[in-house]
Short mmCIF file of C-alpha atoms and ligand atoms in Angstrom, two decimals:
data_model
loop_
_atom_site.label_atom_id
_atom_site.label_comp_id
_atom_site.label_asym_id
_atom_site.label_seq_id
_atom_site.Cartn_x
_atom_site.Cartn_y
_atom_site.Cartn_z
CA UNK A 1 117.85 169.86 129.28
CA UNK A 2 115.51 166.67 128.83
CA UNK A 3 114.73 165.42 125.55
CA UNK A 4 111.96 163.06 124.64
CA UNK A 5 114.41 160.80 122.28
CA UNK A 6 117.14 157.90 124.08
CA UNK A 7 120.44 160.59 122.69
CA UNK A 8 120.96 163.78 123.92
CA UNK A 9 123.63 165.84 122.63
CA UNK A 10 123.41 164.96 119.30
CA UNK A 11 119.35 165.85 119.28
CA UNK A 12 118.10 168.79 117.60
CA UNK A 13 115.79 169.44 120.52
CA UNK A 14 118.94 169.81 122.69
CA UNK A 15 120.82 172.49 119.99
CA UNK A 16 118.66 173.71 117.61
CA UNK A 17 121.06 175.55 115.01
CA UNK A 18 122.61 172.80 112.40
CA UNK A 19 126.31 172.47 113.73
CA UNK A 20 128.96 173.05 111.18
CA UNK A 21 132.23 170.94 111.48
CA UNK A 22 135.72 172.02 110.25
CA UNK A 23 138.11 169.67 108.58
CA UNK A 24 141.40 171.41 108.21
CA UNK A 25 140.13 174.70 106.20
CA UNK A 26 137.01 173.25 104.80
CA UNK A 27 133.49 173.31 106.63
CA UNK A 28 131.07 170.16 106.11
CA UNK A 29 127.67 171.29 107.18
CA UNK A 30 125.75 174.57 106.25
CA UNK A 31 125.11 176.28 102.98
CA UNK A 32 127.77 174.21 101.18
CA UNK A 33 127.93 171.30 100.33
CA UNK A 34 131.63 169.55 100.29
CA UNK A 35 132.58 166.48 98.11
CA UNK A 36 135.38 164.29 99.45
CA UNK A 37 136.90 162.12 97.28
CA UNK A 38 140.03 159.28 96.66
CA UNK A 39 140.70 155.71 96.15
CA UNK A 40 138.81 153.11 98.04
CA UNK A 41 142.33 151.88 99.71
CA UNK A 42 145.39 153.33 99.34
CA UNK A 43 147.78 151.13 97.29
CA UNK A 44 150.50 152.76 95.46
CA UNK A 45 151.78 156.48 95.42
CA UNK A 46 151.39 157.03 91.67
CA UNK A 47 148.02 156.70 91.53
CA UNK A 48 147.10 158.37 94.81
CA UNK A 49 148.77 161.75 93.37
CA UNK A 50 147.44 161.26 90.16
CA UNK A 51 144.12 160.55 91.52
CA UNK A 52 144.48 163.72 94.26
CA UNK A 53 145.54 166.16 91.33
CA UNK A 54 142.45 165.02 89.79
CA UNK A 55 139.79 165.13 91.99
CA UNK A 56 140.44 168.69 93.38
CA UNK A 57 140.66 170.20 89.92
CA UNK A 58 136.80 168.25 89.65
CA UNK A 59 135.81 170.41 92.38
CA UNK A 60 136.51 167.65 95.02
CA UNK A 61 137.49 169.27 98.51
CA UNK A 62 138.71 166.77 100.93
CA UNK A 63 140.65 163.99 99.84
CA UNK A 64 140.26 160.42 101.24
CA UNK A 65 142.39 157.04 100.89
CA UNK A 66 142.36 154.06 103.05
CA UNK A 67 145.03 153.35 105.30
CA UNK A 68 143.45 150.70 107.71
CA UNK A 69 140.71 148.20 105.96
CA UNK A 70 138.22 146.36 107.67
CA UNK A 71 138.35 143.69 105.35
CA UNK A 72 134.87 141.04 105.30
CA UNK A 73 137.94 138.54 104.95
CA UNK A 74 141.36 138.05 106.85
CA UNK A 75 142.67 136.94 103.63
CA UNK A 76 141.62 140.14 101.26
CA UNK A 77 144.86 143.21 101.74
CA UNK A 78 144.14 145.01 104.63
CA UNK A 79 146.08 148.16 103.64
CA UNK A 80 149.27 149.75 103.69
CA UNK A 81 149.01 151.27 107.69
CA UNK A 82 150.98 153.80 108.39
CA UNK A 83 152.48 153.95 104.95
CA UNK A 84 149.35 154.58 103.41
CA UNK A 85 149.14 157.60 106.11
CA UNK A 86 152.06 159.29 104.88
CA UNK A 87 151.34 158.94 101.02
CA UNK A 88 147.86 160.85 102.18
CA UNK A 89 149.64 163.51 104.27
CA UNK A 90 151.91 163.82 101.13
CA UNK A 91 149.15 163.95 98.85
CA UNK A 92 146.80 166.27 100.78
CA UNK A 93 150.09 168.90 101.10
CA UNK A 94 150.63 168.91 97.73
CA UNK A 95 147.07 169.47 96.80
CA UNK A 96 146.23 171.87 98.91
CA UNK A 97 142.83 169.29 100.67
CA UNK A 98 142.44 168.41 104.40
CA UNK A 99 141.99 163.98 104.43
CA UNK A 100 139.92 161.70 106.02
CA UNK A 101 141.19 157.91 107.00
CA UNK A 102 139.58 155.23 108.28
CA UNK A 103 140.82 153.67 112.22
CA UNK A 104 139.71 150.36 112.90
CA UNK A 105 142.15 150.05 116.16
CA UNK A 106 141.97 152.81 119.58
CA UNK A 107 145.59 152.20 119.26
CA UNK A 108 146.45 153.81 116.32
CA UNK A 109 144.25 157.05 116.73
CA UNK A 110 146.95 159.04 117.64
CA UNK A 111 149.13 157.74 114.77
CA UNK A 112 146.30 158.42 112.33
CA UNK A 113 145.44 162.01 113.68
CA UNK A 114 149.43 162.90 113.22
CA UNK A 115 148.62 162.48 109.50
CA UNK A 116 145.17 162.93 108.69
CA UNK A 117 142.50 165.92 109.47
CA UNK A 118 139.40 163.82 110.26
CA UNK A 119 139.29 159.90 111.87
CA UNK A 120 136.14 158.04 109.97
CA UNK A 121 134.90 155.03 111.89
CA UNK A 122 134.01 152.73 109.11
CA UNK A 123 130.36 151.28 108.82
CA UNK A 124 131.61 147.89 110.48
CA UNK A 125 132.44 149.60 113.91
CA UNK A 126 130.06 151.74 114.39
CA UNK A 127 128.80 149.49 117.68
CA UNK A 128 132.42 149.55 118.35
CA UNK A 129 131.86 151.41 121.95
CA UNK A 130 135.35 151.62 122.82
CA UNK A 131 136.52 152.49 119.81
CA UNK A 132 133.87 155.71 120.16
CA UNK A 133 134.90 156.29 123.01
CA UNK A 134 138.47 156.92 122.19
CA UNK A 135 137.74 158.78 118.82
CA UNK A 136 135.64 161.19 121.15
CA UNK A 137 138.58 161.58 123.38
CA UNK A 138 140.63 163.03 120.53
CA UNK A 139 140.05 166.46 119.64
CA UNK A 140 140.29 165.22 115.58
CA UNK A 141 136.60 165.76 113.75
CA UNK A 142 134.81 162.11 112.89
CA UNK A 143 133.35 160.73 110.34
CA UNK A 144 130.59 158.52 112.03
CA UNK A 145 129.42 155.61 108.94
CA UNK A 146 125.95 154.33 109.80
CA UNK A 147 126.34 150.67 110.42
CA UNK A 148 124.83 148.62 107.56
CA UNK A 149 122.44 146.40 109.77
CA UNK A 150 121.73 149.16 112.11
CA UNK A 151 118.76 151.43 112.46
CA UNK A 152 118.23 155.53 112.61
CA UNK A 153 117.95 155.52 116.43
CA UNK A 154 121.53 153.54 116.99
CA UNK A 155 123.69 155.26 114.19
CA UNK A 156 122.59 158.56 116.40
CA UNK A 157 123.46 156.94 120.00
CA UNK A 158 127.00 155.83 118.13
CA UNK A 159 127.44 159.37 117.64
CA UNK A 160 126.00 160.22 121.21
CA UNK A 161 128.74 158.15 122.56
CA UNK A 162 131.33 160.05 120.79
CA UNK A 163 129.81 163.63 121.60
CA UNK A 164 129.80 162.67 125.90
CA UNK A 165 133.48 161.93 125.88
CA UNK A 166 133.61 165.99 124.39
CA UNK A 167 134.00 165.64 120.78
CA UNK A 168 130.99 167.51 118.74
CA UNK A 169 132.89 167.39 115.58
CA UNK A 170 130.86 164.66 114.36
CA UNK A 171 129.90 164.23 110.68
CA UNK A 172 127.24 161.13 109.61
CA UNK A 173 127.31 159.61 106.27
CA UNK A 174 124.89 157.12 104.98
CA UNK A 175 126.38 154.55 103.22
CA UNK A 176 123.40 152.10 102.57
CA UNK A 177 121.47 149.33 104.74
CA UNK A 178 121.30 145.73 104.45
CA UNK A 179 118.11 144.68 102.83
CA UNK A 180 116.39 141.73 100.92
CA UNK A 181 117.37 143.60 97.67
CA UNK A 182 120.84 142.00 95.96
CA UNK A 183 120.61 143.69 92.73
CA UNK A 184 122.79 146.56 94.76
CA UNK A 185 125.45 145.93 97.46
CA UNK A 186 123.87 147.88 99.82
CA UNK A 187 120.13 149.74 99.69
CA UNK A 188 121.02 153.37 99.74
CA UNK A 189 118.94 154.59 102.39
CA UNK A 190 117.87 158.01 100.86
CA UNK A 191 115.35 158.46 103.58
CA UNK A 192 117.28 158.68 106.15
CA UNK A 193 118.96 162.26 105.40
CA UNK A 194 116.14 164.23 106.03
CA UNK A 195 114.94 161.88 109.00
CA UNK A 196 118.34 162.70 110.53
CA UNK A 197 118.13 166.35 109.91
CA UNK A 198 115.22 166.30 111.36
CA UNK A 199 116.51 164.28 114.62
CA UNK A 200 119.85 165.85 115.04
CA UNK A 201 121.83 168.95 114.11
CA UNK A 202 124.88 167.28 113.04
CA UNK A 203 126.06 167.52 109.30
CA UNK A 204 124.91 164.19 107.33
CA UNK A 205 126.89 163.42 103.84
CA UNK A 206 125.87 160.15 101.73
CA UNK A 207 128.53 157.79 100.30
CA UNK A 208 126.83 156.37 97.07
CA UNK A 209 130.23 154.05 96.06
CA UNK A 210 129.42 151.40 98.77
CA UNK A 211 125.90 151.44 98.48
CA UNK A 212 126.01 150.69 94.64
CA UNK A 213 128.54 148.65 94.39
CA UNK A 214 129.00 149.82 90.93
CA UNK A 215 130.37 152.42 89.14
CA UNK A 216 127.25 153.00 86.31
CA UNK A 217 125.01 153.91 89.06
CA UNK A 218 127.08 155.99 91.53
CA UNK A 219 126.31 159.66 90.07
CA UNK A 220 122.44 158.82 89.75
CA UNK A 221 122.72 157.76 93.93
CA UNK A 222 124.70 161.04 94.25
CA UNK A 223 121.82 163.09 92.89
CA UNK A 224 119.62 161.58 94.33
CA UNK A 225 121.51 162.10 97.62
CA UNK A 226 121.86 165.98 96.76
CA UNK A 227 118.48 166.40 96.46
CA UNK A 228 117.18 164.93 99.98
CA UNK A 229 119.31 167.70 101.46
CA UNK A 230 123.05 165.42 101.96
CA UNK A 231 125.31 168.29 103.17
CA UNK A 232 128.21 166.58 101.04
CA UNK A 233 129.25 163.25 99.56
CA UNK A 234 131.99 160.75 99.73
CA UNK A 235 133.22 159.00 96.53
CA UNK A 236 135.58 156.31 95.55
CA UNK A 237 137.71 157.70 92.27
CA UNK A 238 141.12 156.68 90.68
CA UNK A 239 142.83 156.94 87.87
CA UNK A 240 143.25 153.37 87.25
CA UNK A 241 139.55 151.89 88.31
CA UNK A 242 140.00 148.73 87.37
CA UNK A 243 143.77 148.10 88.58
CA UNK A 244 142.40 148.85 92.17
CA UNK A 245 143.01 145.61 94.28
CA UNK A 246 140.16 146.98 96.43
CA UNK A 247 136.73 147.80 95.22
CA UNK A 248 137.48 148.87 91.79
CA UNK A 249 133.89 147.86 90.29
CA UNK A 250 132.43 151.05 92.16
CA UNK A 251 135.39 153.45 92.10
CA UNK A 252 134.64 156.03 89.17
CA UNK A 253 137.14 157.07 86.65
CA UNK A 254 138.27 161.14 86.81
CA UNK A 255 135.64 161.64 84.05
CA UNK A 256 132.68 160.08 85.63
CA UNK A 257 133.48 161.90 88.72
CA UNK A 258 133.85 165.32 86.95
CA UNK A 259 130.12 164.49 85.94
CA UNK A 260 128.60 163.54 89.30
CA UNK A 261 130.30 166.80 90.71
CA UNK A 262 128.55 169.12 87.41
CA UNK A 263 125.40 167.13 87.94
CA UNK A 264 125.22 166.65 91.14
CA UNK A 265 125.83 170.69 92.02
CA UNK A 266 123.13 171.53 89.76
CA UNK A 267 120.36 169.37 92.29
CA UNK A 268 122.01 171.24 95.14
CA UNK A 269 122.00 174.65 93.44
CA UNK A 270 118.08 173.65 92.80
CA UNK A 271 117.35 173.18 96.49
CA UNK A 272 119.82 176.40 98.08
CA UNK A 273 122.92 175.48 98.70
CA UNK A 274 126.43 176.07 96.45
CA UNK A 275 129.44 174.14 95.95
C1 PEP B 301 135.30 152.95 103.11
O1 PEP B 301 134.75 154.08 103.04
O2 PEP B 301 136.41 152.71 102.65
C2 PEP B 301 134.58 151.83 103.73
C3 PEP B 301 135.20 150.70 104.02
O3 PEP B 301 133.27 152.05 103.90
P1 PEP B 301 132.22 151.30 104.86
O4 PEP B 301 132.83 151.28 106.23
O5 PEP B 301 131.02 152.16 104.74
O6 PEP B 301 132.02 149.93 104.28
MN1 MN B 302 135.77 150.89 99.53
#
């Protein structure tokens, strides 16, 4: 079938119906909406089963945790690789949630997918063609960031060039734009949820923790993202905030993110959907 837009698979004039995209036993996309949640990077095992235990008794359903960092600087800790992987696996067993890592390499997609139950291509590769490519290869459901100097009409043909190699399991996630405005790390681009609803029938979930930047504003962002129809969100917690070597100044404490969750269920519950 033609379609009047540049992507194809991924249009809404090309499947109608809003796909729905499993992650181990949890379904992003739909009715529900699904909050994934964990430490920016994955640093120590304490804190990533503290933090796990945590988040899934605050109504969190898919755990994350950086394995694999695509650092703005060589020098900054890149992550614990495949030891990281295995604290997740460890964690995500225990706790009874599917996880989603980050690959930066095509090399290591098989070594991620062995541990984890969804690859996300962080917002710094999503031009990466080849690394696309691969991660549509793999049968493993994606989770496609929007690149943070890209527009609308490219995040979607990223995701196009993951659905041709045969992968539909594709879920977006806003994560903010790159704009004139420095009073935030990133402008969260609230627009863009229902544009890409409108555009494409793929599930779109919001991470407010980069956008922000910090942790006061995070749960506001997270309503906000609720209520323009996000089918989920992705949050930075931890026990320990401010020990986190990585991105502590956004990461909510267990407390704050038992908040967002109440709160931010109560905008969704206000426009149809449930927890
Ligand atoms: C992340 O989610 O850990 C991350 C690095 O995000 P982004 O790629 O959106 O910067
Ligand atoms: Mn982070």
């Amino acid at each position: 079938m033609a379609t009047t837009v540049p992507y194809r698979l991924v249009s809404r004039q090309y499947k109608r119906d809003d796909s729905i995209v499993q992650v181990g036993d949890v379904y992003v996309g739909g009715k529900r909406v699904v909050f994934m949640a964990g430490p920016c990077t994955i640093e120590d095992k304490k804190t990533l089963m503290g933090t796990a235990a945590a988040v899934k008794r605050a109504g969190a359903r898919v755990l994350r945790g950086g394995a694999f960092k695509t650092r703005t600087s060589p020098y900054s800790f890149q992550g614990l690789g495949e030891e990281a992987l295995k604290l997740l696996a460890e964690a995500g067993k225990q706790f009874g949630m599917p996880t989603v890592t980050e690959v930066t390499d095509a090399g290591d997609i098989e070594m991620v997918a062995r541990y984890a139950d969804m690859l996300q291509i962080g917002s710094r590769n999503m031009q990466n063609t080849a690394l696309l490519k691969a991660v549509g290869r793999s049968k493993h459901p994606v989770l496609l960031k929007r690149g943070f100097a890209c527009t609308i009409n490219e995040w979607l043909l990223a995701a196009e060039y993951i659905l041709t190699e045969g992968n539909d399991q594709v879920v977006l996630c806003e994560r903010g734009i790159r704009t004139f405005e420095n009073s935030t790390r990133f402008s969260l681009d609230i627009l863009s949820i229902p544009i890409v609803k409108s555009l494409s029938h793929l599930p779109v979930i919001v991470d407010p923790s980069h956008a922000a930047g910090q942790r006061s504003i995070v749960t506001a962002a997270s309503r906000a993202a609720m209520a323009a129809g996000a089918d989920g969100i992705l949050i930075e917690v931890s026990t320990n905030p401010d020990a986190a070597i990585v991105d502590g100044q956004q990461t909510l404490t267990i407390g704050q993110f038992t908040d967002l969750v109440c709160q931010s269920r109560l905008v969704a519950e206000a426009i149809g959907k449930t927890l």
